[in-house]
């Protein structure tokens, strides 16, 4: 890779990107929690409606066993039909809420993967920068040692002219 790809500016830009994507991920976590809460509330309401219908049918079943007028039967059937519509509608709401949870979960997973990928890229760039610095330090040490060695050879009594 070129040295510009692991420059401090490149790492700074990746860090800024990581912060942005981490914020998006945190928002997605909050959104998922809200969707899950709404889905649970929808399920609870659907359950309560179903329980109410069962109680209603049992109560009116006892009432009809004692006898009832046609007006009461029509009223029961009318309300029972509306109750069934509400249960179906709430069931649809549960389905919609569950779909929203899955979409939010998918979005969160994608953002978590993106955060992990950016972190990994930052780690690679930092390791690359460190390796480059180590190579430069080694080169400087080697050059210094070669310079010292040259000076030592030049100052050697064997290199001095004989008088």
PDB file of C-alpha atoms in Angstrom:
ATOM      1  CA  UNK A   1       0.000   0.000   0.000  1.00  0.00           C
ATOM      2  CA  UNK A   2       1.102   3.549  -0.500  1.00  0.00           C
ATOM      3  CA  UNK A   3       2.177   5.585   2.470  1.00  0.00           C
ATOM      4  CA  UNK A   4      -0.719   7.996   1.895  1.00  0.00           C
ATOM      5  CA  UNK A   5      -3.247   5.264   2.666  1.00  0.00           C
ATOM      6  CA  UNK A   6      -1.957   4.995   6.223  1.00  0.00           C
ATOM      7  CA  UNK A   7      -1.336   8.673   6.788  1.00  0.00           C
ATOM      8  CA  UNK A   8      -2.481  10.328  10.003  1.00  0.00           C
ATOM      9  CA  UNK A   9      -5.115  12.171   7.933  1.00  0.00           C
ATOM     10  CA  UNK A  10      -6.454   8.852   6.619  1.00  0.00           C
ATOM     11  CA  UNK A  11      -6.645   7.454  10.154  1.00  0.00           C
ATOM     12  CA  UNK A  12      -8.348  10.636  11.331  1.00  0.00           C
ATOM     13  CA  UNK A  13     -10.953  10.347   8.571  1.00  0.00           C
ATOM     14  CA  UNK A  14     -11.543   6.692   9.441  1.00  0.00           C
ATOM     15  CA  UNK A  15     -11.967   7.644  13.101  1.00  0.00           C
ATOM     16  CA  UNK A  16     -14.514  10.304  12.140  1.00  0.00           C
ATOM     17  CA  UNK A  17     -16.329   7.734   9.991  1.00  0.00           C
ATOM     18  CA  UNK A  18     -16.245   5.242  12.880  1.00  0.00           C
ATOM     19  CA  UNK A  19     -17.785   7.834  15.210  1.00  0.00           C
ATOM     20  CA  UNK A  20     -20.541   8.575  12.678  1.00  0.00           C
ATOM     21  CA  UNK A  21     -21.358   4.924  12.030  1.00  0.00           C
ATOM     22  CA  UNK A  22     -21.203   4.133  15.764  1.00  0.00           C
ATOM     23  CA  UNK A  23     -23.741   6.895  16.373  1.00  0.00           C
ATOM     24  CA  UNK A  24     -25.974   5.459  13.628  1.00  0.00           C
ATOM     25  CA  UNK A  25     -25.612   2.016  15.221  1.00  0.00           C
ATOM     26  CA  UNK A  26     -26.551   3.400  18.649  1.00  0.00           C
ATOM     27  CA  UNK A  27     -29.608   5.079  17.130  1.00  0.00           C
ATOM     28  CA  UNK A  28     -30.511   1.798  15.408  1.00  0.00           C
ATOM     29  CA  UNK A  29     -30.262  -0.006  18.771  1.00  0.00           C
ATOM     30  CA  UNK A  30     -32.636   2.537  20.291  1.00  0.00           C
ATOM     31  CA  UNK A  31     -34.987   2.208  17.311  1.00  0.00           C
ATOM     32  CA  UNK A  32     -34.965  -1.594  17.612  1.00  0.00           C
ATOM     33  CA  UNK A  33     -35.786  -1.377  21.319  1.00  0.00           C
ATOM     34  CA  UNK A  34     -38.695   0.977  20.536  1.00  0.00           C
ATOM     35  CA  UNK A  35     -39.980  -1.333  17.789  1.00  0.00           C
ATOM     36  CA  UNK A  36     -39.768  -4.319  20.112  1.00  0.00           C
ATOM     37  CA  UNK A  37     -41.652  -2.398  22.794  1.00  0.00           C
ATOM     38  CA  UNK A  38     -44.405  -1.441  20.317  1.00  0.00           C
ATOM     39  CA  UNK A  39     -44.618  -5.022  19.022  1.00  0.00           C
ATOM     40  CA  UNK A  40     -44.949  -6.345  22.566  1.00  0.00           C
ATOM     41  CA  UNK A  41     -47.654  -3.768  23.304  1.00  0.00           C
ATOM     42  CA  UNK A  42     -49.501  -4.822  20.125  1.00  0.00           C
ATOM     43  CA  UNK A  43     -49.269  -8.496  21.146  1.00  0.00           C
ATOM     44  CA  UNK A  44     -50.501  -7.663  24.639  1.00  0.00           C
ATOM     45  CA  UNK A  45     -53.443  -5.729  23.240  1.00  0.00           C
ATOM     46  CA  UNK A  46     -54.273  -8.564  20.825  1.00  0.00           C
ATOM     47  CA  UNK A  47     -54.172 -11.014  23.703  1.00  0.00           C
ATOM     48  CA  UNK A  48     -56.401  -8.786  25.825  1.00  0.00           C
ATOM     49  CA  UNK A  49     -58.904  -8.449  22.987  1.00  0.00           C
ATOM     50  CA  UNK A  50     -58.999 -12.226  22.511  1.00  0.00           C
ATOM     51  CA  UNK A  51     -59.476 -12.760  26.245  1.00  0.00           C
ATOM     52  CA  UNK A  52     -62.222 -10.124  26.281  1.00  0.00           C
ATOM     53  CA  UNK A  53     -63.968 -11.877  23.390  1.00  0.00           C
ATOM     54  CA  UNK A  54     -63.826 -15.205  25.251  1.00  0.00           C
ATOM     55  CA  UNK A  55     -65.204 -13.589  28.425  1.00  0.00           C
ATOM     56  CA  UNK A  56     -67.884 -11.772  26.404  1.00  0.00           C
ATOM     57  CA  UNK A  57     -68.993 -14.976  24.659  1.00  0.00           C
ATOM     58  CA  UNK A  58     -69.125 -16.881  27.965  1.00  0.00           C
ATOM     59  CA  UNK A  59     -71.089 -14.115  29.701  1.00  0.00           C
ATOM     60  CA  UNK A  60     -73.597 -13.856  26.859  1.00  0.00           C
ATOM     61  CA  UNK A  61     -73.767 -17.629  26.524  1.00  0.00           C
ATOM     62  CA  UNK A  62     -75.033 -17.781  30.098  1.00  0.00           C
ATOM     63  CA  UNK A  63     -77.403 -14.892  29.395  1.00  0.00           C
ATOM     64  CA  UNK A  64     -78.835 -16.650  26.326  1.00  0.00           C
ATOM     65  CA  UNK A  65     -79.262 -19.857  28.323  1.00  0.00           C
ATOM     66  CA  UNK A  66     -81.700 -17.910  30.495  1.00  0.00           C
ATOM     67  CA  UNK A  67     -83.451 -16.571  27.417  1.00  0.00           C
ATOM     68  CA  UNK A  68     -83.214 -13.345  25.501  1.00  0.00           C
ATOM     69  CA  UNK A  69     -85.035 -11.191  23.005  1.00  0.00           C
ATOM     70  CA  UNK A  70     -84.196 -10.869  19.350  1.00  0.00           C
ATOM     71  CA  UNK A  71     -82.972  -7.311  19.947  1.00  0.00           C
ATOM     72  CA  UNK A  72     -80.464  -8.595  22.505  1.00  0.00           C
ATOM     73  CA  UNK A  73     -79.283 -11.315  20.096  1.00  0.00           C
ATOM     74  CA  UNK A  74     -78.830  -8.710  17.307  1.00  0.00           C
ATOM     75  CA  UNK A  75     -76.947  -6.417  19.692  1.00  0.00           C
ATOM     76  CA  UNK A  76     -74.711  -9.331  20.751  1.00  0.00           C
ATOM     77  CA  UNK A  77     -74.015 -10.330  17.149  1.00  0.00           C
ATOM     78  CA  UNK A  78     -73.334  -6.726  16.108  1.00  0.00           C
ATOM     79  CA  UNK A  79     -70.895  -6.150  18.946  1.00  0.00           C
ATOM     80  CA  UNK A  80     -69.343  -9.573  18.473  1.00  0.00           C
ATOM     81  CA  UNK A  81     -68.715  -8.745  14.789  1.00  0.00           C
ATOM     82  CA  UNK A  82     -67.092  -5.441  15.671  1.00  0.00           C
ATOM     83  CA  UNK A  83     -64.983  -7.177  18.302  1.00  0.00           C
ATOM     84  CA  UNK A  84     -63.847  -9.735  15.718  1.00  0.00           C
ATOM     85  CA  UNK A  85     -62.896  -6.890  13.322  1.00  0.00           C
ATOM     86  CA  UNK A  86     -60.854  -5.281  16.105  1.00  0.00           C
ATOM     87  CA  UNK A  87     -59.104  -8.599  16.806  1.00  0.00           C
ATOM     88  CA  UNK A  88     -58.278  -9.082  13.116  1.00  0.00           C
ATOM     89  CA  UNK A  89     -57.068  -5.488  12.856  1.00  0.00           C
ATOM     90  CA  UNK A  90     -54.921  -5.896  15.958  1.00  0.00           C
ATOM     91  CA  UNK A  91     -53.531  -9.155  14.547  1.00  0.00           C
ATOM     92  CA  UNK A  92     -52.521  -7.212  11.443  1.00  0.00           C
ATOM     93  CA  UNK A  93     -50.886  -4.621  13.686  1.00  0.00           C
ATOM     94  CA  UNK A  94     -48.933  -7.379  15.434  1.00  0.00           C
ATOM     95  CA  UNK A  95     -47.726  -8.645  12.045  1.00  0.00           C
ATOM     96  CA  UNK A  96     -46.744  -5.153  10.948  1.00  0.00           C
ATOM     97  CA  UNK A  97     -44.954  -4.532  14.255  1.00  0.00           C
ATOM     98  CA  UNK A  98     -43.058  -7.809  13.942  1.00  0.00           C
ATOM     99  CA  UNK A  99     -41.972  -6.842  10.411  1.00  0.00           C
ATOM    100  CA  UNK A 100     -40.701  -3.502  11.725  1.00  0.00           C
ATOM    101  CA  UNK A 101     -38.742  -5.333  14.432  1.00  0.00           C
ATOM    102  CA  UNK A 102     -37.113  -7.565  11.829  1.00  0.00           C
ATOM    103  CA  UNK A 103     -36.275  -4.590   9.593  1.00  0.00           C
ATOM    104  CA  UNK A 104     -34.784  -2.725  12.560  1.00  0.00           C
ATOM    105  CA  UNK A 105     -32.828  -5.840  13.571  1.00  0.00           C
ATOM    106  CA  UNK A 106     -31.482  -6.222  10.021  1.00  0.00           C
ATOM    107  CA  UNK A 107     -30.480  -2.557   9.908  1.00  0.00           C
ATOM    108  CA  UNK A 108     -28.760  -2.836  13.288  1.00  0.00           C
ATOM    109  CA  UNK A 109     -26.857  -5.942  12.194  1.00  0.00           C
ATOM    110  CA  UNK A 110     -25.651  -4.173   9.042  1.00  0.00           C
ATOM    111  CA  UNK A 111     -24.451  -1.193  11.080  1.00  0.00           C
ATOM    112  CA  UNK A 112     -22.731  -3.435  13.626  1.00  0.00           C
ATOM    113  CA  UNK A 113     -20.913  -5.179  10.774  1.00  0.00           C
ATOM    114  CA  UNK A 114     -19.920  -1.805   9.318  1.00  0.00           C
ATOM    115  CA  UNK A 115     -18.583  -0.615  12.699  1.00  0.00           C
ATOM    116  CA  UNK A 116     -16.579  -3.833  13.032  1.00  0.00           C
ATOM    117  CA  UNK A 117     -15.189  -3.481   9.498  1.00  0.00           C
ATOM    118  CA  UNK A 118     -14.106   0.115  10.084  1.00  0.00           C
ATOM    119  CA  UNK A 119     -12.481  -0.831  13.407  1.00  0.00           C
ATOM    120  CA  UNK A 120     -10.611  -3.629  11.660  1.00  0.00           C
ATOM    121  CA  UNK A 121      -9.484  -1.243   8.912  1.00  0.00           C
ATOM    122  CA  UNK A 122      -8.261   1.248  11.521  1.00  0.00           C
ATOM    123  CA  UNK A 123      -6.343  -1.542  13.279  1.00  0.00           C
ATOM    124  CA  UNK A 124      -4.735  -2.567   9.976  1.00  0.00           C
ATOM    125  CA  UNK A 125      -3.793   1.006   9.134  1.00  0.00           C
ATOM    126  CA  UNK A 126      -2.329   1.537  12.609  1.00  0.00           C
ATOM    127  CA  UNK A 127      -0.344  -1.704  12.317  1.00  0.00           C
ATOM    128  CA  UNK A 128       0.843  -0.654   8.854  1.00  0.00           C
ATOM    129  CA  UNK A 129       1.926   2.729  10.218  1.00  0.00           C
ATOM    130  CA  UNK A 130       3.729   1.039  13.103  1.00  0.00           C
ATOM    131  CA  UNK A 131       5.522  -1.371  10.752  1.00  0.00           C
ATOM    132  CA  UNK A 132       6.542   1.548   8.538  1.00  0.00           C
ATOM    133  CA  UNK A 133       7.896   3.451  11.537  1.00  0.00           C
ATOM    134  CA  UNK A 134       9.791   0.359  12.700  1.00  0.00           C
ATOM    135  CA  UNK A 135      11.319  -0.043   9.231  1.00  0.00           C
ATOM    136  CA  UNK A 136      12.361   3.623   9.221  1.00  0.00           C
ATOM    137  CA  UNK A 137      13.856   3.285  12.700  1.00  0.00           C
ATOM    138  CA  UNK A 138      15.688   0.106  11.656  1.00  0.00           C
ATOM    139  CA  UNK A 139      16.984   1.837   8.522  1.00  0.00           C
ATOM    140  CA  UNK A 140      18.197   4.789  10.592  1.00  0.00           C
ATOM    141  CA  UNK A 141      19.860   2.420  13.074  1.00  0.00           C
ATOM    142  CA  UNK A 142      21.500   0.467  10.246  1.00  0.00           C
ATOM    143  CA  UNK A 143      22.744   3.672   8.594  1.00  0.00           C
ATOM    144  CA  UNK A 144      24.094   4.934  11.905  1.00  0.00           C
ATOM    145  CA  UNK A 145      25.834   1.616  12.544  1.00  0.00           C
ATOM    146  CA  UNK A 146      27.301   1.649   9.027  1.00  0.00           C
ATOM    147  CA  UNK A 147      28.488   5.227   9.543  1.00  0.00           C
ATOM    148  CA  UNK A 148      30.125   4.306  12.869  1.00  0.00           C
ATOM    149  CA  UNK A 149      31.688   1.266  11.266  1.00  0.00           C
ATOM    150  CA  UNK A 150      33.093   3.362   8.376  1.00  0.00           C
ATOM    151  CA  UNK A 151      34.496   5.892  10.829  1.00  0.00           C
ATOM    152  CA  UNK A 152      36.022   3.098  12.912  1.00  0.00           C
ATOM    153  CA  UNK A 153      37.649   1.561   9.845  1.00  0.00           C
ATOM    154  CA  UNK A 154      38.998   4.923   8.726  1.00  0.00           C
ATOM    155  CA  UNK A 155      40.423   5.614  12.178  1.00  0.00           C
ATOM    156  CA  UNK A 156      41.863   2.123  12.437  1.00  0.00           C
ATOM    157  CA  UNK A 157      45.636   1.892  12.979  1.00  0.00           C
ATOM    158  CA  UNK A 158      45.742  -0.423  10.003  1.00  0.00           C
ATOM    159  CA  UNK A 159      44.372   2.332   7.784  1.00  0.00           C
ATOM    160  CA  UNK A 160      46.856   4.968   8.982  1.00  0.00           C
ATOM    161  CA  UNK A 161      49.857   5.619   6.835  1.00  0.00           C
ATOM    162  CA  UNK A 162      53.083   4.273   8.167  1.00  0.00           C
ATOM    163  CA  UNK A 163      55.648   6.850   9.102  1.00  0.00           C
TER     164      UNK A 163
END
